[in-house]
Amino acid sequence: MPTSIEEPSWEIGNIVRTEAAAAPRQANLLATLVHIVLGSVSSLFAYVQTRFSARGGGQPAGSGIARRAVSTKAAAKLLAMEAAPANSIDYAMMRRCIELSKETPKGELPFAALVSQDGRVLAESNNSVVRDCDVSRHAELIALSNVQNVTGSRRLRGCTLYTTVEPCPMCSFAIRETGIGRVVYAIRSQVMGGHSRWSILDDHQLNRAMPVYFAPPPEIVADFCVAEAEKVWKDRHPLMWRMIKARGCLGRAP
């Protein structure tokens, strides 16, 4: 019990001083908690926005092989990769490729590809999926394999691949592993393309993570002689081509 009138006043003063000293600490603690909560919400929002930034979803952020997001940065990157100028050799090689697609055997779709070096054709091929009953027998893979057999080398750094249709992801991985220097294609594949749909041909993470196996991205020339290449499909399979175009599988946007 207090022994004098001064003692309660002294105790009350201590309580007031203690509460006053604790107030700043409590305010700092509250500010810290608010900062943490806001940071967590911001991170969650950024994750969700990145996760679903591509049409229809996409791969998790950080994935090197992901569906191309519709963004200014991605568009600029795509345009930069396609800015490589064509030359007279490119026209001659692509026209040969288009003629080759016209010669595709009955039952096969008119895919054709060839590999050249210094203006000389090293190998060329059509699709052989139906004839060989083998889904891996794409024109690009056959042409690349034939060149490797001819040169005795897995690496094709000084070569150019020409193909009437944008390489699919399967072919694109093989192209990157050969280290081929240039890829020139005519018809885009907005659904299956290893360049315009999936970032494989122009993905830098592959060669950074596994430089022993994957070379840096090749120079890319897209939409080259596209009208002539599309005409082959239209003339050969008019009804099928209309369906393909309607579904947006191949070709330029209507």
PDB file of C-alpha atoms in Angstrom:
ATOM      1  CA  MET A   1       0.000   0.000   0.000  1.00  0.00           C
ATOM      2  CA  PRO A   2       1.205   3.545  -0.633  1.00  0.00           C
ATOM      3  CA  THR A   3       2.745   5.164   2.449  1.00  0.00           C
ATOM      4  CA  SER A   4       2.242   8.724   1.307  1.00  0.00           C
ATOM      5  CA  ILE A   5       0.385  10.912  -1.146  1.00  0.00           C
ATOM      6  CA  GLU A   6       3.551  11.255  -3.297  1.00  0.00           C
ATOM      7  CA  GLU A   7       3.906   7.519  -3.955  1.00  0.00           C
ATOM      8  CA  PRO A   8       0.726   7.114  -6.116  1.00  0.00           C
ATOM      9  CA  SER A   9       1.734  10.161  -8.117  1.00  0.00           C
ATOM     10  CA  TRP A  10       5.189   8.724  -8.629  1.00  0.00           C
ATOM     11  CA  GLU A  11       3.787   5.327  -9.765  1.00  0.00           C
ATOM     12  CA  ILE A  12       1.318   6.980 -12.121  1.00  0.00           C
ATOM     13  CA  GLY A  13       4.158   8.979 -13.622  1.00  0.00           C
ATOM     14  CA  ASN A  14       6.166   5.790 -14.195  1.00  0.00           C
ATOM     15  CA  ILE A  15       3.217   4.172 -15.950  1.00  0.00           C
ATOM     16  CA  VAL A  16       2.727   7.176 -18.214  1.00  0.00           C
ATOM     17  CA  ARG A  17       6.433   7.323 -19.074  1.00  0.00           C
ATOM     18  CA  THR A  18       6.504   3.556 -19.802  1.00  0.00           C
ATOM     19  CA  GLU A  19       3.485   3.760 -22.088  1.00  0.00           C
ATOM     20  CA  ALA A  20       4.947   6.786 -23.852  1.00  0.00           C
ATOM     21  CA  ALA A  21       8.206   4.911 -24.469  1.00  0.00           C
ATOM     22  CA  ALA A  22       6.357   1.849 -25.777  1.00  0.00           C
ATOM     23  CA  ALA A  23       4.206   3.835 -28.217  1.00  0.00           C
ATOM     24  CA  PRO A  24       6.966   4.392 -30.845  1.00  0.00           C
ATOM     25  CA  ARG A  25       7.943   0.712 -30.707  1.00  0.00           C
ATOM     26  CA  GLN A  26       4.335  -0.319 -31.245  1.00  0.00           C
ATOM     27  CA  ALA A  27       4.009   2.120 -34.130  1.00  0.00           C
ATOM     28  CA  ASN A  28       7.197   0.748 -35.732  1.00  0.00           C
ATOM     29  CA  LEU A  29       5.972  -2.814 -35.282  1.00  0.00           C
ATOM     30  CA  LEU A  30       2.627  -1.947 -36.859  1.00  0.00           C
ATOM     31  CA  ALA A  31       4.356  -0.243 -39.822  1.00  0.00           C
ATOM     32  CA  THR A  32       6.567  -3.304 -40.307  1.00  0.00           C
ATOM     33  CA  LEU A  33       3.570  -5.626 -40.313  1.00  0.00           C
ATOM     34  CA  VAL A  34       1.737  -3.428 -42.831  1.00  0.00           C
ATOM     35  CA  HIS A  35       4.837  -3.374 -45.053  1.00  0.00           C
ATOM     36  CA  ILE A  36       5.105  -7.185 -44.949  1.00  0.00           C
ATOM     37  CA  VAL A  37       1.411  -7.658 -45.748  1.00  0.00           C
ATOM     38  CA  LEU A  38       1.499  -5.191 -48.644  1.00  0.00           C
ATOM     39  CA  GLY A  39       4.673  -6.774 -50.003  1.00  0.00           C
ATOM     40  CA  SER A  40       3.097 -10.237 -49.886  1.00  0.00           C
ATOM     41  CA  VAL A  41      -0.017  -9.013 -51.688  1.00  0.00           C
ATOM     42  CA  SER A  42       2.117  -7.277 -54.326  1.00  0.00           C
ATOM     43  CA  SER A  43       4.206 -10.415 -54.883  1.00  0.00           C
ATOM     44  CA  LEU A  44       1.095 -12.550 -55.181  1.00  0.00           C
ATOM     45  CA  PHE A  45      -0.437 -10.141 -57.707  1.00  0.00           C
ATOM     46  CA  ALA A  46       2.784 -10.084 -59.764  1.00  0.00           C
ATOM     47  CA  TYR A  47       2.927 -13.891 -59.767  1.00  0.00           C
ATOM     48  CA  VAL A  48      -0.670 -14.229 -60.915  1.00  0.00           C
ATOM     49  CA  GLN A  49      -0.218 -11.559 -63.579  1.00  0.00           C
ATOM     50  CA  THR A  50       2.932 -13.264 -64.927  1.00  0.00           C
ATOM     51  CA  ARG A  51       1.400 -16.714 -64.765  1.00  0.00           C
ATOM     52  CA  PHE A  52      -1.582 -15.757 -66.871  1.00  0.00           C
ATOM     53  CA  SER A  53      -0.062 -13.051 -69.072  1.00  0.00           C
ATOM     54  CA  ALA A  54       0.087 -15.387 -72.068  1.00  0.00           C
ATOM     55  CA  ARG A  55      -3.110 -16.219 -73.925  1.00  0.00           C
ATOM     56  CA  GLY A  56      -4.833 -19.159 -72.322  1.00  0.00           C
ATOM     57  CA  GLY A  57      -2.349 -19.357 -69.447  1.00  0.00           C
ATOM     58  CA  GLY A  58       1.256 -20.345 -70.143  1.00  0.00           C
ATOM     59  CA  GLN A  59       4.220 -21.798 -68.307  1.00  0.00           C
ATOM     60  CA  PRO A  60       5.355 -20.592 -64.864  1.00  0.00           C
ATOM     61  CA  ALA A  61       7.489 -17.468 -64.751  1.00  0.00           C
ATOM     62  CA  GLY A  62      11.170 -18.207 -65.298  1.00  0.00           C
ATOM     63  CA  SER A  63      10.562 -21.072 -67.684  1.00  0.00           C
ATOM     64  CA  GLY A  64      12.927 -20.775 -70.624  1.00  0.00           C
ATOM     65  CA  ILE A  65      10.588 -22.627 -72.971  1.00  0.00           C
ATOM     66  CA  ALA A  66       7.293 -20.816 -72.510  1.00  0.00           C
ATOM     67  CA  ARG A  67       4.399 -19.675 -74.586  1.00  0.00           C
ATOM     68  CA  ARG A  68       5.164 -16.183 -75.908  1.00  0.00           C
ATOM     69  CA  ALA A  69       3.395 -13.527 -73.827  1.00  0.00           C
ATOM     70  CA  VAL A  70       1.640 -10.707 -75.619  1.00  0.00           C
ATOM     71  CA  SER A  71       3.772  -7.799 -74.443  1.00  0.00           C
ATOM     72  CA  THR A  72       5.739  -4.903 -75.860  1.00  0.00           C
ATOM     73  CA  LYS A  73       9.025  -6.501 -74.820  1.00  0.00           C
ATOM     74  CA  ALA A  74       8.178  -9.819 -76.484  1.00  0.00           C
ATOM     75  CA  ALA A  75       6.984  -8.077 -79.638  1.00  0.00           C
ATOM     76  CA  ALA A  76      10.199  -6.062 -79.845  1.00  0.00           C
ATOM     77  CA  LYS A  77      12.247  -9.218 -79.370  1.00  0.00           C
ATOM     78  CA  LEU A  78      10.308 -11.013 -82.092  1.00  0.00           C
ATOM     79  CA  LEU A  79      10.746  -8.137 -84.529  1.00  0.00           C
ATOM     80  CA  ALA A  80      14.470  -7.931 -83.778  1.00  0.00           C
ATOM     81  CA  MET A  81      14.953 -11.643 -84.421  1.00  0.00           C
ATOM     82  CA  GLU A  82      13.113 -11.312 -87.741  1.00  0.00           C
ATOM     83  CA  ALA A  83      14.956  -8.209 -88.906  1.00  0.00           C
ATOM     84  CA  ALA A  84      17.702 -10.163 -90.677  1.00  0.00           C
ATOM     85  CA  PRO A  85      17.688  -9.189 -94.371  1.00  0.00           C
ATOM     86  CA  ALA A  86      17.211 -11.803 -97.088  1.00  0.00           C
ATOM     87  CA  ASN A  87      19.473 -12.087-100.115  1.00  0.00           C
ATOM     88  CA  SER A  88      19.430 -13.600-103.607  1.00  0.00           C
ATOM     89  CA  ILE A  89      20.653 -16.961-102.288  1.00  0.00           C
ATOM     90  CA  ASP A  90      17.736 -17.022 -99.861  1.00  0.00           C
ATOM     91  CA  TYR A  91      15.263 -16.504-102.719  1.00  0.00           C
ATOM     92  CA  ALA A  92      16.835 -19.274-104.803  1.00  0.00           C
ATOM     93  CA  MET A  93      16.913 -21.727-101.901  1.00  0.00           C
ATOM     94  CA  MET A  94      13.370 -21.020-100.748  1.00  0.00           C
ATOM     95  CA  ARG A  95      12.020 -21.358-104.278  1.00  0.00           C
ATOM     96  CA  ARG A  96      13.741 -24.742-104.508  1.00  0.00           C
ATOM     97  CA  CYS A  97      12.165 -25.621-101.172  1.00  0.00           C
ATOM     98  CA  ILE A  98       8.716 -24.622-102.422  1.00  0.00           C
ATOM     99  CA  GLU A  99       9.186 -26.678-105.602  1.00  0.00           C
ATOM    100  CA  LEU A 100      10.198 -29.585-103.394  1.00  0.00           C
ATOM    101  CA  SER A 101       6.968 -29.222-101.419  1.00  0.00           C
ATOM    102  CA  LYS A 102       5.020 -29.580-104.704  1.00  0.00           C
ATOM    103  CA  GLU A 103       6.767 -32.920-105.253  1.00  0.00           C
ATOM    104  CA  THR A 104       5.638 -34.336-101.903  1.00  0.00           C
ATOM    105  CA  PRO A 105       4.330 -37.889-102.459  1.00  0.00           C
ATOM    106  CA  LYS A 106       0.625 -38.546-102.264  1.00  0.00           C
ATOM    107  CA  GLY A 107      -0.596 -38.993 -98.721  1.00  0.00           C
ATOM    108  CA  GLU A 108       2.012 -36.681 -97.209  1.00  0.00           C
ATOM    109  CA  LEU A 109       1.390 -33.036 -96.341  1.00  0.00           C
ATOM    110  CA  PRO A 110       3.488 -30.599 -98.407  1.00  0.00           C
ATOM    111  CA  PHE A 111       6.232 -29.852 -95.903  1.00  0.00           C
ATOM    112  CA  ALA A 112       9.715 -29.449 -97.374  1.00  0.00           C
ATOM    113  CA  ALA A 113      13.112 -28.373 -96.084  1.00  0.00           C
ATOM    114  CA  LEU A 114      16.704 -28.100 -97.236  1.00  0.00           C
ATOM    115  CA  VAL A 115      20.078 -27.216 -95.747  1.00  0.00           C
ATOM    116  CA  SER A 116      22.603 -25.134 -97.643  1.00  0.00           C
ATOM    117  CA  GLN A 117      26.081 -23.742 -97.130  1.00  0.00           C
ATOM    118  CA  ASP A 118      27.708 -21.012 -99.232  1.00  0.00           C
ATOM    119  CA  GLY A 119      24.929 -21.242-101.800  1.00  0.00           C
ATOM    120  CA  ARG A 120      25.209 -25.018-102.188  1.00  0.00           C
ATOM    121  CA  VAL A 121      22.438 -27.469-101.249  1.00  0.00           C
ATOM    122  CA  LEU A 122      23.786 -30.102 -98.860  1.00  0.00           C
ATOM    123  CA  ALA A 123      20.541 -32.008 -98.273  1.00  0.00           C
ATOM    124  CA  GLU A 124      16.819 -31.657 -98.924  1.00  0.00           C
ATOM    125  CA  SER A 125      13.728 -33.578 -97.947  1.00  0.00           C
ATOM    126  CA  ASN A 126       9.942 -33.763 -97.813  1.00  0.00           C
ATOM    127  CA  ASN A 127       7.954 -35.085 -94.881  1.00  0.00           C
ATOM    128  CA  SER A 128       8.029 -38.864 -94.628  1.00  0.00           C
ATOM    129  CA  VAL A 129       5.660 -39.406 -91.711  1.00  0.00           C
ATOM    130  CA  VAL A 130       3.087 -41.482 -93.627  1.00  0.00           C
ATOM    131  CA  ARG A 131       5.516 -43.403 -95.836  1.00  0.00           C
ATOM    132  CA  ASP A 132       7.723 -44.451 -92.918  1.00  0.00           C
ATOM    133  CA  CYS A 133       4.880 -44.708 -90.396  1.00  0.00           C
ATOM    134  CA  ASP A 134       7.024 -42.568 -88.097  1.00  0.00           C
ATOM    135  CA  VAL A 135       5.789 -39.294 -86.592  1.00  0.00           C
ATOM    136  CA  SER A 136       9.367 -38.057 -86.140  1.00  0.00           C
ATOM    137  CA  ARG A 137      10.116 -38.057 -89.885  1.00  0.00           C
ATOM    138  CA  HIS A 138       9.656 -34.332 -90.392  1.00  0.00           C
ATOM    139  CA  ALA A 139      11.324 -32.710 -93.381  1.00  0.00           C
ATOM    140  CA  GLU A 140      13.620 -30.584 -91.202  1.00  0.00           C
ATOM    141  CA  LEU A 141      14.847 -33.521 -89.117  1.00  0.00           C
ATOM    142  CA  ILE A 142      15.519 -35.662 -92.185  1.00  0.00           C
ATOM    143  CA  ALA A 143      17.460 -32.866 -93.899  1.00  0.00           C
ATOM    144  CA  LEU A 144      19.532 -32.143 -90.778  1.00  0.00           C
ATOM    145  CA  SER A 145      20.301 -35.830 -90.279  1.00  0.00           C
ATOM    146  CA  ASN A 146      21.388 -36.241 -93.899  1.00  0.00           C
ATOM    147  CA  VAL A 147      23.749 -33.258 -93.659  1.00  0.00           C
ATOM    148  CA  GLN A 148      25.291 -34.629 -90.478  1.00  0.00           C
ATOM    149  CA  ASN A 149      25.896 -37.948 -92.245  1.00  0.00           C
ATOM    150  CA  VAL A 150      27.438 -36.202 -95.261  1.00  0.00           C
ATOM    151  CA  THR A 151      29.697 -33.865 -93.271  1.00  0.00           C
ATOM    152  CA  GLY A 152      30.457 -36.291 -90.456  1.00  0.00           C
ATOM    153  CA  SER A 153      29.726 -33.562 -87.926  1.00  0.00           C
ATOM    154  CA  ARG A 154      26.895 -32.950 -85.503  1.00  0.00           C
ATOM    155  CA  ARG A 155      27.510 -29.197 -85.634  1.00  0.00           C
ATOM    156  CA  LEU A 156      26.229 -27.177 -88.608  1.00  0.00           C
ATOM    157  CA  ARG A 157      27.260 -23.651 -87.611  1.00  0.00           C
ATOM    158  CA  GLY A 158      27.914 -22.336 -91.109  1.00  0.00           C
ATOM    159  CA  CYS A 159      24.698 -23.690 -92.598  1.00  0.00           C
ATOM    160  CA  THR A 160      21.224 -22.312 -93.261  1.00  0.00           C
ATOM    161  CA  LEU A 161      17.988 -24.261 -92.925  1.00  0.00           C
ATOM    162  CA  TYR A 162      15.144 -23.352 -95.306  1.00  0.00           C
ATOM    163  CA  THR A 163      11.683 -24.723 -94.649  1.00  0.00           C
ATOM    164  CA  THR A 164       8.252 -24.021 -96.102  1.00  0.00           C
ATOM    165  CA  VAL A 165       6.611 -24.041 -92.658  1.00  0.00           C
ATOM    166  CA  GLU A 166       7.903 -22.765 -89.335  1.00  0.00           C
ATOM    167  CA  PRO A 167       9.669 -25.613 -87.483  1.00  0.00           C
ATOM    168  CA  CYS A 168       7.683 -27.308 -84.734  1.00  0.00           C
ATOM    169  CA  PRO A 169       9.086 -27.607 -81.162  1.00  0.00           C
ATOM    170  CA  MET A 170      10.552 -31.061 -81.871  1.00  0.00           C
ATOM    171  CA  CYS A 171      12.444 -29.793 -84.926  1.00  0.00           C
ATOM    172  CA  SER A 172      13.394 -26.559 -83.156  1.00  0.00           C
ATOM    173  CA  PHE A 173      15.219 -28.386 -80.367  1.00  0.00           C
ATOM    174  CA  ALA A 174      17.179 -30.365 -82.961  1.00  0.00           C
ATOM    175  CA  ILE A 175      17.997 -27.168 -84.860  1.00  0.00           C
ATOM    176  CA  ARG A 176      19.353 -25.563 -81.683  1.00  0.00           C
ATOM    177  CA  GLU A 177      21.457 -28.610 -80.881  1.00  0.00           C
ATOM    178  CA  THR A 178      23.097 -28.627 -84.316  1.00  0.00           C
ATOM    179  CA  GLY A 179      24.108 -25.004 -83.833  1.00  0.00           C
ATOM    180  CA  ILE A 180      22.858 -24.087 -87.296  1.00  0.00           C
ATOM    181  CA  GLY A 181      23.522 -20.428 -88.077  1.00  0.00           C
ATOM    182  CA  ARG A 182      20.333 -19.313 -89.845  1.00  0.00           C
ATOM    183  CA  VAL A 183      16.730 -20.445 -90.175  1.00  0.00           C
ATOM    184  CA  VAL A 184      14.551 -19.142 -93.017  1.00  0.00           C
ATOM    185  CA  TYR A 185      10.888 -20.172 -93.060  1.00  0.00           C
ATOM    186  CA  ALA A 186       7.808 -19.200 -95.051  1.00  0.00           C
ATOM    187  CA  ILE A 187       4.510 -20.067 -93.319  1.00  0.00           C
ATOM    188  CA  ARG A 188       4.012 -19.295 -89.661  1.00  0.00           C
ATOM    189  CA  SER A 189       2.525 -21.835 -87.300  1.00  0.00           C
ATOM    190  CA  GLN A 190       0.709 -19.864 -84.606  1.00  0.00           C
ATOM    191  CA  VAL A 191      -0.303 -23.076 -82.845  1.00  0.00           C
ATOM    192  CA  MET A 192       2.753 -25.336 -83.191  1.00  0.00           C
ATOM    193  CA  GLY A 193       5.600 -22.996 -84.154  1.00  0.00           C
ATOM    194  CA  GLY A 194       8.910 -23.264 -82.339  1.00  0.00           C
ATOM    195  CA  HIS A 195       9.468 -19.553 -82.891  1.00  0.00           C
ATOM    196  CA  SER A 196       6.238 -17.554 -83.060  1.00  0.00           C
ATOM    197  CA  ARG A 197       4.347 -19.707 -80.509  1.00  0.00           C
ATOM    198  CA  TRP A 198       7.042 -21.376 -78.391  1.00  0.00           C
ATOM    199  CA  SER A 199      10.312 -19.600 -77.588  1.00  0.00           C
ATOM    200  CA  ILE A 200      12.722 -22.345 -78.594  1.00  0.00           C
ATOM    201  CA  LEU A 201      14.531 -21.056 -81.672  1.00  0.00           C
ATOM    202  CA  ASP A 202      15.196 -17.700 -79.988  1.00  0.00           C
ATOM    203  CA  ASP A 203      15.535 -18.841 -76.366  1.00  0.00           C
ATOM    204  CA  HIS A 204      18.842 -17.834 -74.736  1.00  0.00           C
ATOM    205  CA  GLN A 205      18.331 -19.887 -71.574  1.00  0.00           C
ATOM    206  CA  LEU A 206      19.079 -23.115 -73.465  1.00  0.00           C
ATOM    207  CA  ASN A 207      22.644 -22.170 -74.407  1.00  0.00           C
ATOM    208  CA  ARG A 208      23.303 -20.391 -71.110  1.00  0.00           C
ATOM    209  CA  ALA A 209      22.274 -23.400 -69.042  1.00  0.00           C
ATOM    210  CA  MET A 210      23.704 -26.085 -71.375  1.00  0.00           C
ATOM    211  CA  PRO A 211      26.343 -24.470 -73.620  1.00  0.00           C
ATOM    212  CA  VAL A 212      27.929 -27.825 -74.418  1.00  0.00           C
ATOM    213  CA  TYR A 213      24.736 -29.052 -76.102  1.00  0.00           C
ATOM    214  CA  PHE A 214      22.889 -25.958 -77.336  1.00  0.00           C
ATOM    215  CA  ALA A 215      24.337 -23.174 -79.475  1.00  0.00           C
ATOM    216  CA  PRO A 216      23.173 -19.536 -79.278  1.00  0.00           C
ATOM    217  CA  PRO A 217      19.935 -18.742 -81.146  1.00  0.00           C
ATOM    218  CA  PRO A 218      20.210 -18.727 -84.946  1.00  0.00           C
ATOM    219  CA  GLU A 219      19.487 -15.750 -87.134  1.00  0.00           C
ATOM    220  CA  ILE A 220      15.824 -16.007 -88.156  1.00  0.00           C
ATOM    221  CA  VAL A 221      14.064 -14.824 -91.307  1.00  0.00           C
ATOM    222  CA  ALA A 222      10.294 -15.339 -91.046  1.00  0.00           C
ATOM    223  CA  ASP A 223       7.390 -15.026 -93.521  1.00  0.00           C
ATOM    224  CA  PHE A 224       9.800 -15.445 -96.427  1.00  0.00           C
ATOM    225  CA  CYS A 225       8.051 -16.140 -99.763  1.00  0.00           C
ATOM    226  CA  VAL A 226       4.983 -16.924 -97.697  1.00  0.00           C
ATOM    227  CA  ALA A 227       2.431 -16.304-100.475  1.00  0.00           C
ATOM    228  CA  GLU A 228       4.097 -18.827-102.790  1.00  0.00           C
ATOM    229  CA  ALA A 229       4.372 -21.412-100.013  1.00  0.00           C
ATOM    230  CA  GLU A 230       0.736 -20.992 -98.990  1.00  0.00           C
ATOM    231  CA  LYS A 231      -0.370 -21.383-102.607  1.00  0.00           C
ATOM    232  CA  VAL A 232       1.054 -24.916-102.673  1.00  0.00           C
ATOM    233  CA  TRP A 233      -1.152 -25.876 -99.726  1.00  0.00           C
ATOM    234  CA  LYS A 234      -4.181 -24.140-101.197  1.00  0.00           C
ATOM    235  CA  ASP A 235      -3.784 -25.801-104.615  1.00  0.00           C
ATOM    236  CA  ARG A 236      -3.040 -29.239-103.237  1.00  0.00           C
ATOM    237  CA  HIS A 237      -5.539 -29.395-100.361  1.00  0.00           C
ATOM    238  CA  PRO A 238      -8.080 -26.565-100.885  1.00  0.00           C
ATOM    239  CA  LEU A 239     -10.660 -27.764 -98.346  1.00  0.00           C
ATOM    240  CA  MET A 240      -8.055 -28.749 -95.763  1.00  0.00           C
ATOM    241  CA  TRP A 241      -6.271 -25.426 -96.206  1.00  0.00           C
ATOM    242  CA  ARG A 242      -9.498 -23.522 -95.532  1.00  0.00           C
ATOM    243  CA  MET A 243      -9.975 -25.469 -92.302  1.00  0.00           C
ATOM    244  CA  ILE A 244      -6.341 -24.951 -91.276  1.00  0.00           C
ATOM    245  CA  LYS A 245      -6.621 -21.228 -91.894  1.00  0.00           C
ATOM    246  CA  ALA A 246      -9.970 -20.984 -90.086  1.00  0.00           C
ATOM    247  CA  ARG A 247      -8.487 -22.635 -87.005  1.00  0.00           C
ATOM    248  CA  GLY A 248      -5.393 -20.424 -87.151  1.00  0.00           C
ATOM    249  CA  CYS A 249      -3.039 -23.418 -87.307  1.00  0.00           C
ATOM    250  CA  LEU A 250      -0.950 -22.188 -90.235  1.00  0.00           C
ATOM    251  CA  GLY A 251      -0.580 -19.062 -92.271  1.00  0.00           C
ATOM    252  CA  ARG A 252      -0.925 -15.358 -91.818  1.00  0.00           C
ATOM    253  CA  ALA A 253      -3.782 -13.916 -89.818  1.00  0.00           C
ATOM    254  CA  PRO A 254      -6.828 -13.290 -92.068  1.00  0.00           C
TER     255      PRO A 254
END
